[in-house]
């Protein structure tokens, strides 16, 4: 059956959808409209492009327009979809190069419009030298600014993933850094005792961390460049400000044609990634996902989820019947030498949800103690006292944290109890763990708190 | 309630049992009789002691006799239990230092007599320079021999874990090495395409690998030292032979008092680690474990299992009610630069058991391709075609293999299907994996074969 599929947006979700749709049904005609100049680039690599660890932005392009075209996917870059008409089953596309507009009809449409960074409306937020980092274009603009102005001090606003990764990148470029966070800890997705380990690592690498301090205003010099930051209690000079205070889903097109949103602000979909209008799908950072531990929708815009949702939307748009069940909230970042990984619920979230929470936190060596090269690994586990089931975990260390986190994530998917987790037959050899893996030691401690 | 517990054997299982019994019921009197001079040493560290990565054998002693005594555990080293009398609830202990014998009565007894290496009865197997490696004493004897005779060529007989680790250790000591294996591949616990990667790594490090070649005899020189090895088709000169052809459970004491063995040759126990005589327990390498994928008993003597079984036996001997459910067959070793990890069933085992087996094997980068320092990671997954459930996995690579294996092991415990596994929310950042983790890519391939 021939079938025309229109995909709005050519990043992780959109291009995953395009490739999967074509694989599912090679007879489909698949159009991708992307308003920017690039498709399918690795947004998570941007901090490493800026630090120089990744040499060229070409390395971040997973696949080129030409490669997709060879697969039979028709890709238009710098082509903005300005209207989505469910009634006529068509989109209106504006050619940002030529300037004209045209219609494209479809049998199925996938909205994969992604998210935009939040830029707080503070005095001075529009100054030169004030950035957000989301797109490859953002990164290239920031890099140009770094080369042209050679700033000596940068302020990172917000204590989330972008600020963590950019702290490392900008330190490698020898900038002095102040990280300022409105809340009482960095990385609010970690429990406070684990966040403290991250703060210590930042301090060890010369990053000044200012907590409990919403930024009030930015100072701007006569040349239009940002020159300082002010909170309620202090101010400091700075040459560059990067806002890393979160993103929000791009839902303007969806709202304009009355596609319902859910409580997170993302486009509402079912497990097929279909909206309430048959044939209209959405995937990636413009949607949300079911959190498998709460049963509620959660807005956790990550590349892994976008890819999975895109595949499911693409398969279904092409006539398949795939499902995306949800996430457990796994994430990891590298903060200088530390692997910082988390999954499931934090203690605060869990208490709000289910009342009584058991926790255990231990620090053990990442290798057998007698084997050279090991380092301390902190593991925190959370369980629901009523059910005994694991509900979250956090792992931080110089090595072995990220992949150990995945063991916890797998246990969360399987709804394992702390007792079951403590009995896991994990592999052991001295270069890779103590004979009791830190995960099992943490589980054994957790059993005592249950 | 006061209660006397006798533990026969002071290694992983015995000392875990002793510590746990005392924690479970501090009123217990706990006696450990160990016939060797050491307790609680890390046998898995012996290859690294020989290579020099671990400096002193003292580093391998997890805890000393004094530390156990402080916990209230009474430890006798060089004290051999020569008789176990279930009827009178006592053991006869021979003091290997003083020479006398004495009786010790008990309420509960835990047999933790471990295993012994198999030394094939070949011509020449008794020569000087022919070794097995199991105990700290074996390692110290071998080290003394290496220092005294400065052998230039070593032959490793058998392609299992000991030979893998000793190949690396002896290469670090600059010996030339031939590894000779009776079967057609090294590491029979891997499927052939994965074993081939290990063979390549051995070859890359100058180890000559001779397959399909049972050793017929060893040649011995006039001074009593081994001088050569002969198979059916070839012979070579060698200065040292190390047999790594497996171990068998030490069950003589148990057999003498008619404790039943199971089909593996290990002492038969239930999930409480209790034999068919109430109050008589067994744990560690002298017993077997239920393989959770087959439901049958399997003899997989590993430190991790010994520790877990020891704890369960100790808790129950002290009046508790713990259970050890079984293993999924997880194991890992370091072969030069490679992490080599496996869990579950091999393809051959699975076919014998359940007929039709789906497999997938992929090689992907351990990190995002654009992020520096990644290396190829081979992942092989197996599933039962009838049920769709995962039944095994093998992971080999320079980094990230061991801990990824644990994700598969966890999925095996949870009886996950390949579909469920492919949807896991694993954490992602460029330094730690591609956006689709190699595990998920392998699972996605596996789905196609189901």
Short mmCIF file of N, CA, C and O in Angstrom, two decimals, chain B residues 176-281:
data_model
loop_
_atom_site.label_atom_id
_atom_site.label_comp_id
_atom_site.label_asym_id
_atom_site.label_seq_id
_atom_site.Cartn_x
_atom_site.Cartn_y
_atom_site.Cartn_z
N UNK B 176 57.49 -17.09 27.39
CA UNK B 176 56.80 -17.53 26.17
C UNK B 176 55.74 -18.53 26.60
O UNK B 176 55.95 -19.29 27.55
N UNK B 177 54.60 -18.53 25.90
CA UNK B 177 53.49 -19.36 26.37
C UNK B 177 52.83 -20.13 25.23
O UNK B 177 52.55 -19.58 24.17
N UNK B 178 52.58 -21.41 25.50
CA UNK B 178 51.69 -22.21 24.66
C UNK B 178 50.50 -22.61 25.50
O UNK B 178 50.66 -23.08 26.63
N UNK B 179 49.31 -22.35 24.97
CA UNK B 179 48.08 -22.78 25.65
C UNK B 179 47.52 -23.94 24.85
O UNK B 179 47.28 -23.80 23.64
N UNK B 180 47.32 -25.07 25.50
CA UNK B 180 46.84 -26.25 24.78
C UNK B 180 45.50 -26.70 25.36
O UNK B 180 45.33 -26.79 26.57
N UNK B 181 44.56 -26.91 24.46
CA UNK B 181 43.18 -27.18 24.88
C UNK B 181 42.66 -28.41 24.10
O UNK B 181 42.86 -28.50 22.89
N UNK B 182 42.01 -29.30 24.82
CA UNK B 182 41.53 -30.54 24.20
C UNK B 182 40.37 -30.28 23.23
O UNK B 182 40.24 -30.96 22.22
N UNK B 183 39.55 -29.28 23.53
CA UNK B 183 38.40 -29.00 22.67
C UNK B 183 38.78 -28.04 21.53
O UNK B 183 39.91 -27.58 21.44
N UNK B 184 37.79 -27.71 20.72
CA UNK B 184 38.04 -26.91 19.52
C UNK B 184 38.04 -25.41 19.73
O UNK B 184 38.13 -24.64 18.77
N UNK B 185 37.91 -24.95 20.96
CA UNK B 185 37.91 -23.52 21.24
C UNK B 185 38.40 -23.29 22.66
O UNK B 185 38.33 -24.20 23.49
N UNK B 186 38.87 -22.09 22.95
CA UNK B 186 39.14 -21.74 24.35
C UNK B 186 37.80 -21.32 24.97
O UNK B 186 36.83 -21.06 24.28
N UNK B 187 37.76 -21.30 26.27
CA UNK B 187 36.58 -20.87 27.02
C UNK B 187 35.28 -21.52 26.52
O UNK B 187 34.45 -20.87 25.88
N UNK B 188 35.10 -22.78 26.85
CA UNK B 188 33.90 -23.48 26.41
C UNK B 188 32.61 -22.89 26.97
O UNK B 188 31.52 -23.24 26.51
N UNK B 189 32.72 -21.97 27.90
CA UNK B 189 31.52 -21.32 28.41
C UNK B 189 31.06 -20.20 27.48
O UNK B 189 30.05 -19.55 27.75
N UNK B 190 31.80 -19.96 26.39
CA UNK B 190 31.38 -18.98 25.37
C UNK B 190 30.96 -19.73 24.11
O UNK B 190 31.46 -20.81 23.82
N UNK B 191 30.09 -19.09 23.34
CA UNK B 191 29.77 -19.62 22.02
C UNK B 191 30.99 -19.41 21.12
O UNK B 191 31.74 -18.44 21.29
N UNK B 192 31.19 -20.30 20.14
CA UNK B 192 32.40 -20.24 19.31
C UNK B 192 32.73 -18.86 18.71
O UNK B 192 33.91 -18.46 18.75
N UNK B 193 31.75 -18.10 18.18
CA UNK B 193 32.15 -16.81 17.58
C UNK B 193 32.70 -15.82 18.61
O UNK B 193 33.48 -14.94 18.27
N UNK B 194 32.29 -15.96 19.86
CA UNK B 194 32.82 -15.10 20.92
C UNK B 194 34.17 -15.62 21.38
O UNK B 194 35.11 -14.85 21.64
N UNK B 195 34.30 -16.94 21.49
CA UNK B 195 35.59 -17.53 21.88
C UNK B 195 36.67 -17.14 20.88
O UNK B 195 37.84 -16.95 21.24
N UNK B 196 36.26 -16.98 19.61
CA UNK B 196 37.24 -16.60 18.58
C UNK B 196 37.87 -15.24 18.89
O UNK B 196 39.04 -15.01 18.60
N UNK B 197 37.08 -14.35 19.49
CA UNK B 197 37.62 -13.02 19.85
C UNK B 197 38.68 -13.15 20.94
O UNK B 197 39.67 -12.42 20.96
N UNK B 198 38.46 -14.10 21.85
CA UNK B 198 39.43 -14.32 22.92
C UNK B 198 40.71 -14.92 22.33
O UNK B 198 41.83 -14.51 22.68
N UNK B 199 40.54 -15.88 21.41
CA UNK B 199 41.71 -16.48 20.78
C UNK B 199 42.54 -15.43 20.03
O UNK B 199 43.76 -15.45 20.08
N UNK B 200 41.85 -14.51 19.39
CA UNK B 200 42.56 -13.44 18.68
C UNK B 200 43.36 -12.57 19.65
O UNK B 200 44.49 -12.20 19.38
N UNK B 201 42.76 -12.29 20.80
CA UNK B 201 43.45 -11.47 21.80
C UNK B 201 44.69 -12.21 22.33
O UNK B 201 45.75 -11.60 22.53
N UNK B 202 44.55 -13.51 22.57
CA UNK B 202 45.70 -14.30 23.03
C UNK B 202 46.82 -14.25 21.98
O UNK B 202 47.98 -14.01 22.32
N UNK B 203 46.44 -14.44 20.72
CA UNK B 203 47.43 -14.43 19.65
C UNK B 203 48.11 -13.07 19.54
O UNK B 203 49.34 -12.97 19.39
N UNK B 204 47.30 -12.02 19.66
CA UNK B 204 47.83 -10.66 19.60
C UNK B 204 48.89 -10.41 20.67
O UNK B 204 49.75 -9.55 20.52
N UNK B 205 48.79 -11.13 21.78
CA UNK B 205 49.77 -10.97 22.86
C UNK B 205 50.79 -12.09 22.86
O UNK B 205 51.45 -12.35 23.87
N UNK B 206 50.92 -12.75 21.72
CA UNK B 206 52.02 -13.70 21.56
C UNK B 206 51.82 -15.05 22.22
O UNK B 206 52.79 -15.81 22.37
N UNK B 207 50.60 -15.37 22.60
CA UNK B 207 50.34 -16.70 23.18
C UNK B 207 50.01 -17.65 22.03
O UNK B 207 49.11 -17.38 21.23
N UNK B 208 50.75 -18.75 21.95
CA UNK B 208 50.44 -19.75 20.92
C UNK B 208 49.30 -20.61 21.44
O UNK B 208 49.37 -21.12 22.56
N UNK B 209 48.23 -20.74 20.67
CA UNK B 209 47.06 -21.51 21.10
C UNK B 209 46.96 -22.77 20.25
O UNK B 209 46.92 -22.70 19.02
N UNK B 210 46.95 -23.92 20.91
CA UNK B 210 46.85 -25.22 20.24
C UNK B 210 45.51 -25.84 20.63
O UNK B 210 45.30 -26.16 21.80
N UNK B 211 44.61 -26.00 19.65
CA UNK B 211 43.26 -26.50 19.93
C UNK B 211 43.12 -27.97 19.53
O UNK B 211 43.99 -28.52 18.86
N UNK B 212 42.01 -28.56 19.92
CA UNK B 212 41.69 -29.96 19.55
C UNK B 212 42.82 -30.90 19.89
O UNK B 212 43.06 -31.87 19.16
N UNK B 213 43.52 -30.66 20.97
CA UNK B 213 44.74 -31.42 21.26
C UNK B 213 44.84 -31.81 22.73
O UNK B 213 45.45 -31.11 23.52
N UNK B 214 44.28 -32.97 23.08
CA UNK B 214 44.50 -33.47 24.45
C UNK B 214 45.99 -33.73 24.65
O UNK B 214 46.65 -34.25 23.74
N UNK B 215 46.50 -33.36 25.81
CA UNK B 215 47.90 -33.64 26.12
C UNK B 215 48.04 -35.12 26.43
O UNK B 215 47.24 -35.69 27.18
N UNK B 216 49.06 -35.77 25.79
CA UNK B 216 49.28 -37.21 26.00
C UNK B 216 50.25 -37.49 27.14
O UNK B 216 50.07 -38.38 27.94
N UNK B 217 51.34 -36.74 27.13
CA UNK B 217 52.34 -36.96 28.18
C UNK B 217 53.24 -35.75 28.32
O UNK B 217 53.32 -34.89 27.44
N UNK B 218 53.88 -35.66 29.47
CA UNK B 218 54.88 -34.63 29.72
C UNK B 218 56.25 -35.30 29.73
O UNK B 218 56.40 -36.41 30.25
N UNK B 219 57.22 -34.63 29.17
CA UNK B 219 58.60 -35.15 29.22
C UNK B 219 59.28 -34.60 30.46
O UNK B 219 59.05 -33.45 30.85
N UNK B 220 60.15 -35.42 31.02
CA UNK B 220 60.83 -35.03 32.26
C UNK B 220 62.33 -35.20 32.07
O UNK B 220 62.78 -36.21 31.52
N UNK B 221 63.09 -34.20 32.51
CA UNK B 221 64.55 -34.25 32.38
C UNK B 221 65.19 -35.05 33.50
O UNK B 221 64.53 -35.48 34.46
N UNK B 222 66.50 -35.21 33.40
CA UNK B 222 67.24 -35.98 34.39
C UNK B 222 67.16 -35.39 35.79
O UNK B 222 67.17 -36.12 36.79
N UNK B 223 67.02 -34.09 35.87
CA UNK B 223 66.92 -33.42 37.18
C UNK B 223 65.51 -33.44 37.74
O UNK B 223 65.24 -32.78 38.76
N UNK B 224 64.60 -34.15 37.06
CA UNK B 224 63.23 -34.24 37.57
C UNK B 224 62.33 -33.11 37.13
O UNK B 224 61.15 -33.09 37.48
N UNK B 225 62.88 -32.16 36.37
CA UNK B 225 62.07 -31.02 35.91
C UNK B 225 61.37 -31.36 34.60
O UNK B 225 61.94 -32.04 33.74
N UNK B 226 60.16 -30.85 34.45
CA UNK B 226 59.44 -31.04 33.20
C UNK B 226 60.21 -30.35 32.07
O UNK B 226 60.79 -29.26 32.26
N UNK B 227 60.26 -31.01 30.90
CA UNK B 227 61.01 -30.42 29.78
C UNK B 227 60.20 -30.34 28.49
O UNK B 227 60.62 -29.67 27.55
N UNK B 228 59.06 -31.02 28.44
CA UNK B 228 58.32 -30.97 27.19
C UNK B 228 56.90 -31.47 27.34
O UNK B 228 56.53 -32.07 28.36
N UNK B 229 56.09 -31.20 26.29
CA UNK B 229 54.68 -31.59 26.25
C UNK B 229 54.43 -32.31 24.94
O UNK B 229 54.95 -31.88 23.90
N UNK B 230 53.64 -33.36 25.01
CA UNK B 230 53.29 -34.06 23.77
C UNK B 230 51.79 -34.24 23.63
O UNK B 230 51.11 -34.68 24.57
N UNK B 231 51.27 -33.91 22.46
CA UNK B 231 49.89 -34.25 22.11
C UNK B 231 49.96 -35.36 21.06
O UNK B 231 51.04 -35.84 20.74
N UNK B 232 48.81 -35.73 20.49
CA UNK B 232 48.81 -36.79 19.48
C UNK B 232 49.60 -36.39 18.25
O UNK B 232 50.15 -37.24 17.55
N UNK B 233 49.64 -35.08 17.97
CA UNK B 233 50.22 -34.65 16.69
C UNK B 233 51.49 -33.83 16.80
O UNK B 233 52.18 -33.63 15.82
N UNK B 234 51.76 -33.30 17.97
CA UNK B 234 52.98 -32.49 18.07
C UNK B 234 53.57 -32.51 19.47
O UNK B 234 52.93 -33.00 20.42
N UNK B 235 54.76 -31.99 19.56
CA UNK B 235 55.41 -31.89 20.85
C UNK B 235 56.18 -30.59 20.90
O UNK B 235 56.51 -30.02 19.86
N UNK B 236 56.39 -30.06 22.08
CA UNK B 236 57.21 -28.85 22.19
C UNK B 236 57.93 -28.84 23.52
O UNK B 236 57.53 -29.50 24.48
N UNK B 237 59.01 -28.11 23.56
CA UNK B 237 59.79 -27.99 24.78
C UNK B 237 59.11 -26.97 25.69
O UNK B 237 58.56 -25.97 25.24
N UNK B 238 59.17 -27.22 26.96
CA UNK B 238 58.60 -26.27 27.91
C UNK B 238 59.34 -26.40 29.23
O UNK B 238 59.96 -27.44 29.51
N UNK B 239 59.29 -25.33 30.03
CA UNK B 239 59.99 -25.36 31.32
C UNK B 239 59.03 -25.42 32.49
O UNK B 239 59.45 -25.58 33.65
N UNK B 240 57.74 -25.23 32.17
CA UNK B 240 56.75 -25.17 33.26
C UNK B 240 55.40 -25.55 32.69
O UNK B 240 55.06 -25.16 31.57
N UNK B 241 54.63 -26.32 33.44
CA UNK B 241 53.28 -26.70 33.01
C UNK B 241 52.30 -26.33 34.12
O UNK B 241 52.55 -26.62 35.29
N UNK B 242 51.23 -25.66 33.71
CA UNK B 242 50.18 -25.35 34.68
C UNK B 242 48.87 -25.98 34.19
O UNK B 242 48.39 -25.66 33.11
N UNK B 243 48.33 -26.89 34.99
CA UNK B 243 47.05 -27.50 34.64
C UNK B 243 45.91 -26.60 35.10
O UNK B 243 45.82 -26.26 36.28
N UNK B 244 45.08 -26.22 34.16
CA UNK B 244 43.87 -25.47 34.50
C UNK B 244 42.71 -26.18 33.85
O UNK B 244 42.09 -25.67 32.92
N UNK B 245 42.44 -27.39 34.30
CA UNK B 245 41.43 -28.22 33.65
C UNK B 245 40.24 -28.48 34.56
O UNK B 245 39.51 -29.44 34.37
N UNK B 246 40.06 -27.58 35.52
CA UNK B 246 38.86 -27.68 36.32
C UNK B 246 39.11 -28.16 37.74
O UNK B 246 40.23 -28.49 38.12
N UNK B 247 38.03 -28.15 38.50
CA UNK B 247 38.11 -28.55 39.90
C UNK B 247 36.98 -29.52 40.19
O UNK B 247 36.02 -29.63 39.43
N UNK B 248 37.12 -30.25 41.28
CA UNK B 248 36.02 -31.11 41.73
C UNK B 248 35.78 -30.86 43.22
O UNK B 248 36.69 -30.49 43.96
N UNK B 249 34.53 -31.04 43.64
CA UNK B 249 34.18 -30.71 45.02
C UNK B 249 34.86 -31.66 46.02
O UNK B 249 35.01 -32.85 45.75
N UNK B 250 35.27 -31.12 47.16
CA UNK B 250 35.86 -31.92 48.23
C UNK B 250 34.74 -32.50 49.08
O UNK B 250 34.17 -31.80 49.93
N UNK B 251 34.44 -33.79 48.85
CA UNK B 251 33.26 -34.38 49.49
C UNK B 251 33.60 -35.61 50.31
O UNK B 251 32.69 -36.35 50.74
N UNK B 252 34.89 -35.85 50.54
CA UNK B 252 35.29 -37.09 51.23
C UNK B 252 34.64 -37.19 52.62
O UNK B 252 34.07 -38.22 52.98
N UNK B 253 34.70 -36.11 53.39
CA UNK B 253 34.11 -36.11 54.74
C UNK B 253 32.62 -36.39 54.68
O UNK B 253 32.08 -37.17 55.47
N UNK B 254 31.97 -35.72 53.73
CA UNK B 254 30.52 -35.88 53.59
C UNK B 254 30.18 -37.31 53.19
O UNK B 254 29.24 -37.91 53.72
N UNK B 255 30.95 -37.85 52.25
CA UNK B 255 30.69 -39.22 51.80
C UNK B 255 30.88 -40.21 52.94
O UNK B 255 30.12 -41.16 53.08
N UNK B 256 31.92 -39.97 53.74
CA UNK B 256 32.22 -40.89 54.83
C UNK B 256 31.07 -41.00 55.82
O UNK B 256 30.87 -42.03 56.45
N UNK B 257 30.30 -39.92 55.96
CA UNK B 257 29.16 -40.01 56.89
C UNK B 257 27.84 -40.09 56.12
O UNK B 257 26.78 -39.77 56.65
N UNK B 258 27.94 -40.48 54.84
CA UNK B 258 26.76 -40.79 54.04
C UNK B 258 25.81 -39.61 53.80
O UNK B 258 24.61 -39.79 53.70
N UNK B 259 26.39 -38.43 53.70
CA UNK B 259 25.56 -37.31 53.25
C UNK B 259 25.39 -37.46 51.74
O UNK B 259 26.37 -37.62 51.03
N UNK B 260 24.16 -37.38 51.24
CA UNK B 260 23.97 -37.61 49.80
C UNK B 260 24.59 -36.51 48.94
O UNK B 260 24.56 -35.33 49.30
N UNK B 261 25.13 -36.92 47.80
CA UNK B 261 25.61 -35.98 46.79
C UNK B 261 24.51 -35.84 45.73
O UNK B 261 23.59 -36.64 45.67
N UNK B 262 24.63 -34.81 44.90
CA UNK B 262 23.68 -34.71 43.78
C UNK B 262 24.39 -35.10 42.48
O UNK B 262 25.56 -35.51 42.49
N UNK B 263 23.70 -34.93 41.37
CA UNK B 263 24.23 -35.42 40.09
C UNK B 263 25.53 -34.71 39.68
O UNK B 263 26.31 -35.23 38.89
N UNK B 264 25.78 -33.52 40.22
CA UNK B 264 27.01 -32.79 39.87
C UNK B 264 28.20 -33.32 40.64
O UNK B 264 29.33 -32.95 40.36
N UNK B 265 27.96 -34.16 41.66
CA UNK B 265 29.04 -34.63 42.52
C UNK B 265 29.22 -33.77 43.75
O UNK B 265 30.02 -34.08 44.63
N UNK B 266 28.47 -32.69 43.84
CA UNK B 266 28.52 -31.84 45.03
C UNK B 266 27.58 -32.34 46.11
O UNK B 266 26.69 -33.17 45.84
N UNK B 267 27.76 -31.85 47.32
CA UNK B 267 26.88 -32.25 48.42
C UNK B 267 25.47 -31.71 48.16
O UNK B 267 25.31 -30.54 47.84
N UNK B 268 24.48 -32.56 48.27
CA UNK B 268 23.12 -32.13 47.97
C UNK B 268 22.56 -31.28 49.11
O UNK B 268 22.63 -31.68 50.28
N UNK B 269 22.03 -30.13 48.77
CA UNK B 269 21.39 -29.27 49.79
C UNK B 269 20.06 -28.76 49.23
O UNK B 269 19.83 -28.81 48.03
N UNK B 270 19.24 -28.23 50.13
CA UNK B 270 18.05 -27.51 49.69
C UNK B 270 18.36 -26.01 49.63
O UNK B 270 19.52 -25.61 49.77
N UNK B 271 17.34 -25.18 49.44
CA UNK B 271 17.58 -23.73 49.33
C UNK B 271 18.09 -23.12 50.64
O UNK B 271 18.65 -22.03 50.63
N UNK B 272 17.87 -23.83 51.74
CA UNK B 272 18.41 -23.36 53.02
C UNK B 272 19.88 -23.73 53.16
O UNK B 272 20.50 -23.45 54.18
N UNK B 273 20.43 -24.40 52.17
CA UNK B 273 21.80 -24.92 52.20
C UNK B 273 21.94 -26.02 53.24
O UNK B 273 23.03 -26.30 53.73
N UNK B 274 20.82 -26.70 53.51
CA UNK B 274 20.81 -27.78 54.48
C UNK B 274 20.82 -29.11 53.74
O UNK B 274 20.15 -29.26 52.71
N UNK B 275 21.59 -30.06 54.23
CA UNK B 275 21.61 -31.39 53.63
C UNK B 275 20.35 -32.14 54.07
O UNK B 275 19.48 -31.56 54.74
N UNK B 276 20.26 -33.43 53.77
CA UNK B 276 19.05 -34.14 54.19
C UNK B 276 19.06 -34.45 55.68
O UNK B 276 18.09 -34.99 56.21
N UNK B 277 20.14 -34.11 56.38
CA UNK B 277 20.15 -34.24 57.85
C UNK B 277 19.97 -32.86 58.48
O UNK B 277 20.84 -32.00 58.32
N UNK B 278 18.87 -32.65 59.17
CA UNK B 278 18.64 -31.34 59.80
C UNK B 278 19.83 -30.91 60.64
O UNK B 278 20.41 -31.72 61.37
N UNK B 279 20.21 -29.65 60.49
CA UNK B 279 21.35 -29.14 61.26
C UNK B 279 22.68 -29.33 60.58
O UNK B 279 23.68 -28.77 61.03
N UNK B 280 22.72 -30.12 59.53
CA UNK B 280 23.96 -30.28 58.77
C UNK B 280 23.83 -29.49 57.45
O UNK B 280 23.01 -29.85 56.60
N UNK B 281 24.65 -28.48 57.33
CA UNK B 281 24.59 -27.60 56.17
C UNK B 281 25.85 -27.80 55.32
O UNK B 281 26.87 -28.34 55.79
#
